[in-house]
Short mmCIF file of C-alpha atoms in Angstrom, two decimals:
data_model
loop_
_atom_site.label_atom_id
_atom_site.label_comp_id
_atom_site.label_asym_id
_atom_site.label_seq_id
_atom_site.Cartn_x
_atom_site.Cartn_y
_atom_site.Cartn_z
CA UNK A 1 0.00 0.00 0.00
CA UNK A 2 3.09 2.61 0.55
CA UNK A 3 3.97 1.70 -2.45
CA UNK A 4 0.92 2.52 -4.27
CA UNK A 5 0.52 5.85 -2.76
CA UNK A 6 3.78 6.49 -3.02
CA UNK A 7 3.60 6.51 -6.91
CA UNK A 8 3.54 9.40 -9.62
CA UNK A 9 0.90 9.18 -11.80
CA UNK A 10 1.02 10.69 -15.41
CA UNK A 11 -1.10 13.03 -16.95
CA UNK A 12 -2.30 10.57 -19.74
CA UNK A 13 -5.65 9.16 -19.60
CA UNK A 14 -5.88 5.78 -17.71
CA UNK A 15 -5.93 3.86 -14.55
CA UNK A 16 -6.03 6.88 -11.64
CA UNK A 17 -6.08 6.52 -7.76
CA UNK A 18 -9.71 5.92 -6.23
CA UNK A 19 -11.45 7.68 -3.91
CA UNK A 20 -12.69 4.81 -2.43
CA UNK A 21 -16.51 6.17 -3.04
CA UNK A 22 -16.03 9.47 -1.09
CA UNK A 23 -16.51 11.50 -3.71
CA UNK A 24 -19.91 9.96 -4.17
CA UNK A 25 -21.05 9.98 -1.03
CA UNK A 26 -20.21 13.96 -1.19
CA UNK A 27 -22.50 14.07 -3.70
CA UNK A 28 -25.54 12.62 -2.26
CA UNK A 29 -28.68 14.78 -1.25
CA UNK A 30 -28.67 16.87 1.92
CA UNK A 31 -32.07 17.46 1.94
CA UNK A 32 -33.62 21.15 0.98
CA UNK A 33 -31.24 24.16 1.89
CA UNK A 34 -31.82 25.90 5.52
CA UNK A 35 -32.16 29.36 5.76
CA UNK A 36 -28.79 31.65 5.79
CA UNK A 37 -29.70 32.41 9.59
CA UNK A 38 -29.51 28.53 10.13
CA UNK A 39 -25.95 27.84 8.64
CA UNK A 40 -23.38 27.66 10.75
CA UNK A 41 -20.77 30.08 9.69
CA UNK A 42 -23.19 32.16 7.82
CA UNK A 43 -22.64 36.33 8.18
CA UNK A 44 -26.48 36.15 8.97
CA UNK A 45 -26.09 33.01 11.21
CA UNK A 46 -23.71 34.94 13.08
CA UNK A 47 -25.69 38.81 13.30
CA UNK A 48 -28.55 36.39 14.71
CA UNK A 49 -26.71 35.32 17.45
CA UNK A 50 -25.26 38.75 18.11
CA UNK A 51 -29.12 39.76 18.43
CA UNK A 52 -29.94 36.99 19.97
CA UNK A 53 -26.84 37.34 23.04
CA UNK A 54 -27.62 41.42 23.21
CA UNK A 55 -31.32 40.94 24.10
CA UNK A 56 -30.52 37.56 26.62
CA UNK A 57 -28.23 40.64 28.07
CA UNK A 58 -31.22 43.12 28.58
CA UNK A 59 -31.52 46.60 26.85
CA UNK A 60 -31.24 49.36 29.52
CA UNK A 61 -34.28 51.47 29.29
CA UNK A 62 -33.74 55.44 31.51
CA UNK A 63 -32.86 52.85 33.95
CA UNK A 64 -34.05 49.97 35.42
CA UNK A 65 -35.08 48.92 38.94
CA UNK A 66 -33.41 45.52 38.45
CA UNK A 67 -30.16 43.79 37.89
CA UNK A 68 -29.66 44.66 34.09
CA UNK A 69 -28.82 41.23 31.79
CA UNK A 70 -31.71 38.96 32.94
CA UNK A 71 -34.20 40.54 30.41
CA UNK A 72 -34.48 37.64 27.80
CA UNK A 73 -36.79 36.82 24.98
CA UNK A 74 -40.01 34.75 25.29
CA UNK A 75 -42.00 32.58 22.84
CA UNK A 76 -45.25 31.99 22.15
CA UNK A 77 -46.18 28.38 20.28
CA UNK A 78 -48.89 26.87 18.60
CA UNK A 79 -51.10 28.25 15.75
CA UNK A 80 -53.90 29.59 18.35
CA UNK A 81 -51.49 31.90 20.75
CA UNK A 82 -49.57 33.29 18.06
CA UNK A 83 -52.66 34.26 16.11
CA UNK A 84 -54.23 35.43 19.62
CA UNK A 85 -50.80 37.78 20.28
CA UNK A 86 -50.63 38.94 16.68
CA UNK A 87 -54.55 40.05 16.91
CA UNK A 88 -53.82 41.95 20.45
CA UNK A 89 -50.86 43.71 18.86
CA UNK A 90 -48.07 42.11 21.49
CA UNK A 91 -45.03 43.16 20.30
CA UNK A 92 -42.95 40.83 18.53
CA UNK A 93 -39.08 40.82 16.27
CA UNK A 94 -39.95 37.48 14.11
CA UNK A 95 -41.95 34.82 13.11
CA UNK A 96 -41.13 31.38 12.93
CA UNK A 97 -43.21 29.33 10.24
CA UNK A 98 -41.88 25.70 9.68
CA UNK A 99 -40.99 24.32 6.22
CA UNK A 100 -43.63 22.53 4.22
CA UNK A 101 -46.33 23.50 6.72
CA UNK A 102 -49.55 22.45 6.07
CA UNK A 103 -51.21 25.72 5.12
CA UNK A 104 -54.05 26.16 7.06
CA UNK A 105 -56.52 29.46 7.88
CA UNK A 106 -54.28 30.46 11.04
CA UNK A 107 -51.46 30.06 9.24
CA UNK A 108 -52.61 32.20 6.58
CA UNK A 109 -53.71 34.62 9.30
CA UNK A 110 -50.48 34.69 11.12
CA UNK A 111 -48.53 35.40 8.49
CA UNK A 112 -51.10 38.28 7.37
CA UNK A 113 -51.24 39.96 10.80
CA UNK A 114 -47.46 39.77 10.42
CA UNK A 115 -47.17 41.62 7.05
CA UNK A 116 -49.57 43.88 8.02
CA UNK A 117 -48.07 44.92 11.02
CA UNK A 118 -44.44 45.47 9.76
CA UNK A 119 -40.93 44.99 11.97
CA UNK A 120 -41.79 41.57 12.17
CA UNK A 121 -39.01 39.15 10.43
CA UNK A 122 -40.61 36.31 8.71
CA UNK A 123 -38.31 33.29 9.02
CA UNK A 124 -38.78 29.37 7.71
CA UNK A 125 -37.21 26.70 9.66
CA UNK A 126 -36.92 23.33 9.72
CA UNK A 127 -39.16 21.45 12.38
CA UNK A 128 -35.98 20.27 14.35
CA UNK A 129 -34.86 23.54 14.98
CA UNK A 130 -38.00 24.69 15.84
CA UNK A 131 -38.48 22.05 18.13
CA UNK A 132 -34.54 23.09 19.72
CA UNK A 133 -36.18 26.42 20.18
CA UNK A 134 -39.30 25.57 21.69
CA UNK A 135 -37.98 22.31 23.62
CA UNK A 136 -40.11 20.16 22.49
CA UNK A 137 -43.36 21.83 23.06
CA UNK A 138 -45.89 21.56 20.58
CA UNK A 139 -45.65 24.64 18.29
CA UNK A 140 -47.51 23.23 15.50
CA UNK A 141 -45.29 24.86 12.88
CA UNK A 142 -45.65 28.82 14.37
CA UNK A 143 -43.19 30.40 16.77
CA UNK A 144 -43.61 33.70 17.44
CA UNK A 145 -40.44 35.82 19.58
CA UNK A 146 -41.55 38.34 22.12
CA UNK A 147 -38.62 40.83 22.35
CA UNK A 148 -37.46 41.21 26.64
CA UNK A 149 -39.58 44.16 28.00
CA UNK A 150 -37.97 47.46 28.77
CA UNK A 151 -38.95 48.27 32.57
CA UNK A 152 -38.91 51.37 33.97
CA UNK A 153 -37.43 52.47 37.34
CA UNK A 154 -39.84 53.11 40.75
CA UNK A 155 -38.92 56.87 40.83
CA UNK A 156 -39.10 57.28 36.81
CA UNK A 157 -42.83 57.23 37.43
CA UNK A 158 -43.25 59.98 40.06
CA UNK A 159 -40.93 62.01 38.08
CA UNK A 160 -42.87 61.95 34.98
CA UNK A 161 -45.97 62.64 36.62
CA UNK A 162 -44.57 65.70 38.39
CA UNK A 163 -43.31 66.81 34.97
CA UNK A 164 -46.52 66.69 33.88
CA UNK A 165 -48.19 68.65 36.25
CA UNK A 166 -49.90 65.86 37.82
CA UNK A 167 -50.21 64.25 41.24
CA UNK A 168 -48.69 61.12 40.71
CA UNK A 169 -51.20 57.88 41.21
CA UNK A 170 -49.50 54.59 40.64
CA UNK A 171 -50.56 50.62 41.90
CA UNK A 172 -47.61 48.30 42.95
CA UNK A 173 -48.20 44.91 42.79
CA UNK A 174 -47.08 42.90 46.06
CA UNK A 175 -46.53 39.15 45.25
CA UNK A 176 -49.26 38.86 42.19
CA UNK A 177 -47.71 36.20 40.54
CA UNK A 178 -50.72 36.11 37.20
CA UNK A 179 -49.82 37.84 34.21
CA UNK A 180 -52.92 38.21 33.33
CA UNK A 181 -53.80 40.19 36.99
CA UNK A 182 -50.77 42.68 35.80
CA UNK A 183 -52.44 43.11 32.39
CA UNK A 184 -55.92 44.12 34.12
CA UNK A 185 -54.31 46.40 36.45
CA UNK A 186 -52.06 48.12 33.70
CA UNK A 187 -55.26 48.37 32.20
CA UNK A 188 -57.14 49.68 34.53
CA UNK A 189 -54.01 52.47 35.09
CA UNK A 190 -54.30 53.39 31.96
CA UNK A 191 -58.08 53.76 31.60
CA UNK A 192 -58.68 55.75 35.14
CA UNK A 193 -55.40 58.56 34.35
CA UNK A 194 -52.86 56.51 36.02
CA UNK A 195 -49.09 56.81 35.43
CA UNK A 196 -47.15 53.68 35.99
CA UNK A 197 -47.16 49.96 37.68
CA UNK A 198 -44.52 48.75 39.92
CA UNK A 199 -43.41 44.95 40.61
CA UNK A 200 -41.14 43.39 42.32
CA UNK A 201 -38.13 42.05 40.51
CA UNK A 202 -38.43 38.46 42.70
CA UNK A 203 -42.08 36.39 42.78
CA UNK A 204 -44.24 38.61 40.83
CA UNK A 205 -45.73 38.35 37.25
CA UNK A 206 -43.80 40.13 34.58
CA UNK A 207 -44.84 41.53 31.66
CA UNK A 208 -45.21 38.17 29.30
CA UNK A 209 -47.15 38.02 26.40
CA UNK A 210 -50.26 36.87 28.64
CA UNK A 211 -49.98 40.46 30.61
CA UNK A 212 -49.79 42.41 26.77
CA UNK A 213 -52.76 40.30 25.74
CA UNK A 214 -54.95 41.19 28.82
CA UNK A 215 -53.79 44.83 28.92
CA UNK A 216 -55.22 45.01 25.41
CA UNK A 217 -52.81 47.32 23.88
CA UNK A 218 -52.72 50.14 27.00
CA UNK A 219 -49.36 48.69 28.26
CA UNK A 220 -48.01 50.06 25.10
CA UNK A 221 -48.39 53.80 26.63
CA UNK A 222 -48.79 52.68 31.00
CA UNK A 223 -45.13 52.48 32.36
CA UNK A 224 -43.98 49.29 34.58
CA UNK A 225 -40.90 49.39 36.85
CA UNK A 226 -39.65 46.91 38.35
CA UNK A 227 -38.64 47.32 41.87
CA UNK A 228 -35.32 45.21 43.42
CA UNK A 229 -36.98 45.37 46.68
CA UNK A 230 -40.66 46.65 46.92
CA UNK A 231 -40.25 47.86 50.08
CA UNK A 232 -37.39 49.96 49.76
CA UNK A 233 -39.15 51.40 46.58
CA UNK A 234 -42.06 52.02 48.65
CA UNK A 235 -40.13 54.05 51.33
CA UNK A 236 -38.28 56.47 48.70
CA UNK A 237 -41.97 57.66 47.74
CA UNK A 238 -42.53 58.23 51.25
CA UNK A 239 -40.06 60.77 51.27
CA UNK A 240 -41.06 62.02 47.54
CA UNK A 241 -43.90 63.19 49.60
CA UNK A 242 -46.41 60.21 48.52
CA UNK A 243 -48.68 58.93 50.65
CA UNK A 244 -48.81 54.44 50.71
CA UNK A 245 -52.22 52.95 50.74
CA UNK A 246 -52.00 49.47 51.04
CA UNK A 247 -55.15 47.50 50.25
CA UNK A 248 -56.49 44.54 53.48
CA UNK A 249 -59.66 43.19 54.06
CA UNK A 250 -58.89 44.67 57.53
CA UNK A 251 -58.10 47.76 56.67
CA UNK A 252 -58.73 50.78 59.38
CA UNK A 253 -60.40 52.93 56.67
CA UNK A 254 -63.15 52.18 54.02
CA UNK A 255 -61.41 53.27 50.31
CA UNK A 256 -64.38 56.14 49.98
CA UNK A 257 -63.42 58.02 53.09
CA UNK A 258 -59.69 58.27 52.09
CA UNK A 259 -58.77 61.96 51.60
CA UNK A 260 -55.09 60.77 50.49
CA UNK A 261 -56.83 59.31 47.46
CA UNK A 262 -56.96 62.95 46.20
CA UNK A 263 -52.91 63.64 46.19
CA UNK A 264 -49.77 61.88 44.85
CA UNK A 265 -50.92 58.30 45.69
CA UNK A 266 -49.40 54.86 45.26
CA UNK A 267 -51.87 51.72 45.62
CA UNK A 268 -50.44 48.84 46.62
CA UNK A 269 -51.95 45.56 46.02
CA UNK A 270 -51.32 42.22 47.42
CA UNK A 271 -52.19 38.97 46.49
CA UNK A 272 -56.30 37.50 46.69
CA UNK A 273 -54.94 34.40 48.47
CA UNK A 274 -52.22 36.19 50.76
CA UNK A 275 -52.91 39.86 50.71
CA UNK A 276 -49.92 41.95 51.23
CA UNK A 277 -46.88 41.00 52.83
CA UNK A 278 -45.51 42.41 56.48
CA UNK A 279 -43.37 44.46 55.55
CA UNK A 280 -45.33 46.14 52.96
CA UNK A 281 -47.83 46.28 55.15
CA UNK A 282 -45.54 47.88 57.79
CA UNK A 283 -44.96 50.74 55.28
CA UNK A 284 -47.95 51.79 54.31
CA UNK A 285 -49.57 55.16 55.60
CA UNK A 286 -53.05 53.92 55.54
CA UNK A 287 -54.55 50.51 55.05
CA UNK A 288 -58.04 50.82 53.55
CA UNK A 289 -61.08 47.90 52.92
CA UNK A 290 -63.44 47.73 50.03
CA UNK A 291 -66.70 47.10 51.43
CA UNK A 292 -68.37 43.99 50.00
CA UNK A 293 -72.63 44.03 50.71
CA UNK A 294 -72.71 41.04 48.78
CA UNK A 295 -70.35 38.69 51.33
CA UNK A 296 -67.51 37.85 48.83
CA UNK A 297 -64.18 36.96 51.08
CA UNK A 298 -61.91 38.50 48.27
CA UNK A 299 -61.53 40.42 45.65
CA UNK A 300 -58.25 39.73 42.58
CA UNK A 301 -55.87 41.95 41.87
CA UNK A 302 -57.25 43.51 38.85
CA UNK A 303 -60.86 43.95 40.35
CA UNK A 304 -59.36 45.56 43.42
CA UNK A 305 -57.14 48.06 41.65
CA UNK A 306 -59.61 49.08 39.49
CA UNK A 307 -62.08 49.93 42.44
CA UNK A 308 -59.77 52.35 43.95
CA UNK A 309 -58.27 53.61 40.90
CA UNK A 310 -61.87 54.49 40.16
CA UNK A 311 -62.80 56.51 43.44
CA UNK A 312 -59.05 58.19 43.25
CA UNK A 313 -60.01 59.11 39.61
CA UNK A 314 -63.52 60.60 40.62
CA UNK A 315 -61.91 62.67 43.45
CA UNK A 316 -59.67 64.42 41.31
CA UNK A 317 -62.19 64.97 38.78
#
């Protein structure tokens, strides 16, 4: 065998040195071509996962009330959520559609909604990668990417409402842990002249694309900071010169007798199961009741907040 490889081998047509078949198995199929995002070594392969490490990394908003570089990305699967999130205008970078999908009506509507709403990268993918993305959960074909939220800081919120002329009158969320109870209370902000939500950074819902859904488009304009300790945030409007109602079903005052209602007021809100914690509770200037004729133990977040947010907005009107 040295020998044989060893040899020189003229230029004339005639026996030549195999391959032994490698060249032929080179040349079999691959299957169809993946997009240029999906090739490894591709320029576009390699902005992707520039975009993709910068928004694991958070994008500072004014500033946050968190650690920065935990923000990250979310997805939402299956042909019914992403149709649902495109419909409610969630924000969203790109779409995911898998190859050869079997084009039904939400597919067609998906990628409609998409077109129509512009920003939004379309981008076909096999159904392994999709599945790598997703792990494992049933997409159905449709990924859509929710870019990280931007949160604001605590004190951002009193400052823009002093800016404005206004009394500031903001809820904070203690331990609500629904999205969809942050969504009804950003709502609810929004609707009754609020200016911001605060939530803790630790056990608390975030701003997913459950909490865009139910806020149905209003957290696009209502603010929500996020607060490294609630407490702490709680105490620096103290000494901004706002007054701390905390909501309790044991509350010294009923919420329609509350003069502090009328100034720079922050609501606090705890949980339907727990209500708020001690030390939240410790803070607060006043803790006020909603009465309830009708005998119901508890009221949820949402409800609550937009009770009071209600009488505070008809005693500054």
């Amino acid at each position: 065998m040295a020998a044989n490889s060893n040899r020189r081998m003229s230029g004339k047509k005639g026996a030549q040195v195999g391959s032994g078949g490698n060249r032929r198995r080179a040349l079999e199929g691959k299957g169809p071509t993946p997009p240029a995002e999906m090739r490894k070594g591709h320029a576009k392969q390699r902005a992707a996962q520039a975009k993709a490490k910068r928004a694991q990394g958070g994008r500072p908003g004014n500033r946050t009330g968190g650690p920065r570089g935990k923000a990250t990305s979310e997805m939402v699967v299956g042909r019914n959520p992403v149709v649902e999130a495109l419909r409610e205008n969630v924000p969203a970078t790109t779409l995911y559609v898998q190859q050869f999908i079997d084009n039904d009506e939400r597919v067609r509507e998906a990628l409609q909604l998409a077109g129509e709403r512009g920003g939004i990268h379309l981008m076909e993918a096999p159904r392994p990668e999709l599945d790598r993305m997703t792990n494992g959960l049933n997409h159905q074909g449709l990924v859509l990417q929710i870019p990280p939220y931007e949160y604001a800081h605590p004190e951002d919120l009193v400052a823009a409402a002093f800016d404005e002329g206004d009394e500031p009158l903001i809820v904070a969320l203690d331990g609500v842990t629904d999205p969809r109870n942050l969504g009804a209370v950003v709502r609810s902000v929004s609707a009754f002249g609020g200016h911001g939500v605060v939530v803790p950074e630790r056990r608390a819902a975030g701003m997913t694309a459950g909490a865009w859904k139910t806020s149905a488009g209003t957290a696009a304009r209502t603010p929500v900071a996020r607060a490294t300790n609630l407490t702490r945030a709680l105490e620096q409007y103290k000494k901004a010169g706002v007054a701390v109602v905390g909501l309790a079903a044991d509350g010294e005052h009923e919420v329609g007798d509350l003069a502090a209602l009328e100034g720079p007021v922050v609501i606090v809100v705890g949980s339907e199961g727990k209500g708020l914690s001690r030390l939240v509770g410790e803070t607060c200037d006043f803790r006020v009741r909603i009465p309830m004729p009708g005998g119901a133990e508890s009221l949820n977040a949402g409800v609550a907040a937009g009770v009071v947010l209600y009488e505070a907005s008809r005693r500054r009107a």
